[in-house]
Amino acid sequence: MIFVYVLAGLFLTLAALWILIPALYGLPSVPTRHGRIRAALRLADLKAGEAFFDLGCGDGRTLVIAAREFGASATGIEIGPVQCLVSWMNAARNGVRSRVRVKRGNFYRADVRAADVVFVYATTRELSRLQEHLASQLRDGARVITVGSNFPDWEPAQIDRENLIFLYVMPVQTYR
Ligand SMILES: C[S@@+](CC[C@H](N)C(=O)[O-])C[C@H]1O[C@@H](n2cnc3c(N)ncnc32)[C@H](O)[C@@H]1O
């Protein structure tokens, strides 16, 4: 019986951490549908061998699709420790552990200089805070894709209106 209580306690602790830590940073852990991720990676023209980053990788589904279906080398930056663990397990379960890295950290301070493609699923509030950081780090030709929201000051190179996906190519044109 005690075993059941320990297991239930562990499960509740992990579930609480899954919800509470992202909530502290203002962006909840809501996954992107698989079809939308594929559409985003196609829009970004992600190629085999390219460096793909997901800022806030959640359960790691974008990393698995980028590595398994597009042959990319995928890195997730994630604030939630439980999400990091789940991403890592997801990559291992899908046989792409060698091409997926998960780093626990804050994406506002992440080193993304190596990125060819950056994926972000966040609200306009987070994107407006990320603009300067990304502009200062990404090399010319790097692509950034956002789903659901757009960067307030950046002009997208392309928009997939059906899936609400925005593509930006560095250096970006700004509206100002
Ligand atoms: C909307 S979910 C997107 C998950 C995943 N990218 C997807 O598309 O399925 C946002 C993720 O960002 C993480 N997150 C929130 N704030 C963060 C921060 N400042 N730095 C790193 N990760 C953060 C959350 O824990 C959550 O997993």
Coordinates of C-alpha atoms and ligand atoms in Angstrom, one line a residue:
M1 CA 0.0 0.0 0.0
I2 CA 2.8 2.4 0.9
F3 CA 4.2 1.9 -2.5
V4 CA 1.0 3.2 -4.1
Y5 CA 1.2 6.3 -2.0
V6 CA 4.8 6.9 -2.9
L7 CA 4.0 6.5 -6.6
A8 CA 1.0 8.8 -6.4
G9 CA 3.1 11.4 -4.5
L10 CA 5.8 11.2 -7.1
F11 CA 3.3 11.5 -10.0
L12 CA 1.6 14.5 -8.3
T13 CA 5.0 16.2 -7.7
L14 CA 6.1 15.8 -11.3
A15 CA 2.7 17.0 -12.6
A16 CA 2.9 20.1 -10.3
L17 CA 6.4 20.9 -11.5
W18 CA 5.3 20.4 -15.1
I19 CA 2.6 23.1 -14.6
L20 CA 4.2 25.4 -12.0
I21 CA 7.7 26.1 -13.3
P22 CA 6.6 27.3 -16.8
A23 CA 3.8 29.3 -15.1
L24 CA 6.4 31.2 -13.1
Y25 CA 7.9 32.3 -16.4
G26 CA 4.5 33.2 -17.8
L27 CA 4.4 30.7 -20.7
P28 CA 2.5 27.5 -20.1
S29 CA 3.5 24.1 -21.5
V30 CA 1.1 23.8 -24.5
P31 CA 2.2 21.5 -27.2
T32 CA 2.1 22.2 -31.0
R33 CA 0.2 19.7 -33.1
H34 CA 2.4 17.4 -35.1
G35 CA 1.0 18.5 -38.4
R36 CA 1.6 22.1 -37.6
I37 CA 5.2 21.4 -36.6
R38 CA 5.8 19.6 -40.0
A39 CA 4.3 22.6 -41.8
A40 CA 6.6 25.0 -39.9
L41 CA 9.7 23.0 -40.6
R42 CA 8.8 22.7 -44.3
L43 CA 8.2 26.5 -44.4
A44 CA 11.6 27.0 -42.9
D45 CA 13.1 24.6 -45.4
L46 CA 15.0 22.7 -42.7
K47 CA 17.6 20.5 -44.2
A48 CA 19.5 17.4 -43.1
G49 CA 22.5 18.3 -41.0
E50 CA 21.3 21.8 -40.1
A51 CA 21.2 23.0 -36.5
F52 CA 17.6 23.3 -35.3
F53 CA 16.7 25.0 -31.9
D54 CA 13.4 25.0 -30.2
L55 CA 13.1 27.7 -27.6
G56 CA 10.9 26.1 -24.9
C57 CA 10.9 22.6 -26.2
G58 CA 8.1 21.2 -23.9
D59 CA 7.9 17.4 -24.4
G60 CA 10.5 17.5 -27.2
R61 CA 8.1 16.7 -30.1
T62 CA 9.6 19.3 -32.4
L63 CA 13.1 18.0 -31.7
V64 CA 12.1 14.4 -32.5
I65 CA 10.4 15.5 -35.8
A66 CA 13.3 17.8 -36.8
A67 CA 15.8 15.0 -36.1
R68 CA 13.9 12.0 -37.4
E69 CA 12.0 13.3 -40.4
F70 CA 14.3 16.2 -41.5
G71 CA 17.7 14.8 -40.4
A72 CA 18.6 17.9 -38.4
S73 CA 20.7 18.2 -35.3
A74 CA 18.1 19.4 -32.8
T75 CA 18.6 21.3 -29.5
G76 CA 15.9 22.2 -27.0
I77 CA 16.2 25.0 -24.5
E78 CA 13.7 24.4 -21.7
I79 CA 13.1 26.0 -18.3
G80 CA 11.1 23.1 -16.9
P81 CA 13.1 20.2 -15.5
V82 CA 10.3 17.7 -16.0
Q83 CA 9.9 18.8 -19.6
C84 CA 13.6 18.3 -20.1
L85 CA 13.4 14.8 -18.8
V86 CA 10.3 14.0 -20.9
S87 CA 12.0 15.5 -24.0
W88 CA 15.1 13.4 -23.4
M89 CA 13.0 10.2 -23.0
N90 CA 11.0 11.1 -26.1
A91 CA 14.2 11.4 -28.2
A92 CA 15.5 8.1 -26.8
R93 CA 12.2 6.3 -27.4
N94 CA 12.2 7.6 -31.0
G95 CA 15.8 6.5 -31.7
V96 CA 17.2 10.0 -32.2
R97 CA 19.0 10.4 -28.9
S98 CA 22.4 11.0 -30.8
R99 CA 20.9 14.0 -32.8
V100 CA 18.9 15.6 -30.0
R101 CA 20.3 17.7 -27.1
V102 CA 18.1 19.2 -24.3
K103 CA 19.5 22.0 -22.2
R104 CA 17.8 23.3 -19.1
G105 CA 17.9 27.0 -19.2
N106 CA 16.1 30.3 -19.9
F107 CA 15.7 31.1 -23.6
Y108 CA 16.1 34.8 -23.1
R109 CA 19.8 34.1 -22.3
A110 CA 20.4 31.0 -24.4
D111 CA 23.3 30.8 -26.8
V112 CA 21.7 30.2 -30.2
R113 CA 24.6 31.5 -32.4
A114 CA 25.0 28.0 -34.0
A115 CA 21.3 27.9 -35.1
D116 CA 20.3 27.5 -38.7
V117 CA 16.6 27.4 -37.8
V118 CA 15.0 28.6 -34.5
F119 CA 11.4 27.5 -33.6
V120 CA 9.4 29.4 -31.0
Y121 CA 5.8 28.7 -29.9
A122 CA 5.1 31.7 -27.6
T123 CA 2.9 34.7 -27.3
T124 CA 3.7 38.2 -28.6
R125 CA 4.8 39.2 -25.1
E126 CA 7.7 36.6 -25.1
L127 CA 8.5 37.3 -28.7
S128 CA 8.8 41.0 -28.2
R129 CA 11.3 40.2 -25.4
L130 CA 13.2 37.8 -27.6
Q131 CA 13.6 40.0 -30.7
E132 CA 16.8 41.8 -29.6
H133 CA 18.4 38.7 -28.2
L134 CA 17.8 36.7 -31.4
A135 CA 18.8 39.7 -33.7
S136 CA 22.1 40.0 -31.8
Q137 CA 22.9 36.3 -32.0
L138 CA 21.7 34.8 -35.3
R139 CA 23.9 34.9 -38.4
D140 CA 22.7 36.1 -41.7
G141 CA 20.6 33.5 -43.5
A142 CA 19.4 31.9 -40.3
R143 CA 15.6 31.4 -40.2
V144 CA 13.2 31.9 -37.3
I145 CA 9.7 30.3 -37.3
T146 CA 7.0 31.2 -34.9
V147 CA 3.6 29.5 -34.5
G148 CA 0.5 31.3 -33.3
S149 CA 2.0 34.7 -32.8
N150 CA 4.4 37.0 -34.7
F151 CA 7.3 39.3 -33.7
P152 CA 5.8 42.7 -33.2
D153 CA 8.6 44.7 -34.9
W154 CA 9.8 42.2 -37.5
E155 CA 8.5 41.8 -41.0
P156 CA 7.9 38.1 -41.9
A157 CA 9.5 36.8 -45.1
Q158 CA 6.5 34.4 -45.5
I159 CA 3.3 33.5 -43.7
D160 CA 1.4 30.2 -43.7
R161 CA -2.1 31.7 -43.0
E162 CA -3.8 28.3 -42.7
N163 CA -1.6 27.2 -39.9
L164 CA -0.7 30.7 -38.6
I165 CA 3.1 30.2 -39.0
F166 CA 5.5 33.1 -39.6
L167 CA 8.9 32.7 -41.2
Y168 CA 11.7 35.3 -40.7
V169 CA 15.1 35.3 -42.4
M170 CA 18.0 37.1 -40.8
P171 CA 18.8 39.9 -41.0
V172 CA 15.1 40.8 -40.6
Q173 CA 13.4 43.9 -42.0
T174 CA 11.8 45.9 -39.2
Y175 CA 8.6 47.9 -39.4
R176 CA 10.2 50.9 -37.7
Ligands
LIG1 C1 3.9 26.8 -25.5 S1 5.0 25.6 -24.9 C2 5.7 25.0 -26.5 C3 6.3 23.6 -26.4 C4 6.9 23.1 -27.7 N1 7.8 24.1 -28.3 C5 5.9 22.8 -28.7 O1 5.8 23.6 -29.7 O2 5.2 21.7 -28.6 C6 6.3 26.7 -24.3 C7 7.4 25.9 -23.5 O3 8.3 26.9 -23.1 C8 8.8 26.7 -21.8 N2 9.3 28.0 -21.3 C9 8.5 29.0 -20.8 N3 9.3 30.0 -20.5 C10 10.6 29.7 -20.8 C11 11.9 30.3 -20.7 N4 11.9 31.6 -20.2 N5 13.0 29.7 -21.1 C12 12.9 28.4 -21.5 N6 11.7 27.7 -21.7 C13 10.6 28.3 -21.3 C14 7.7 26.1 -21.1 O4 8.1 25.3 -20.0 C15 7.0 25.2 -22.2 O5 7.4 23.9 -22.2

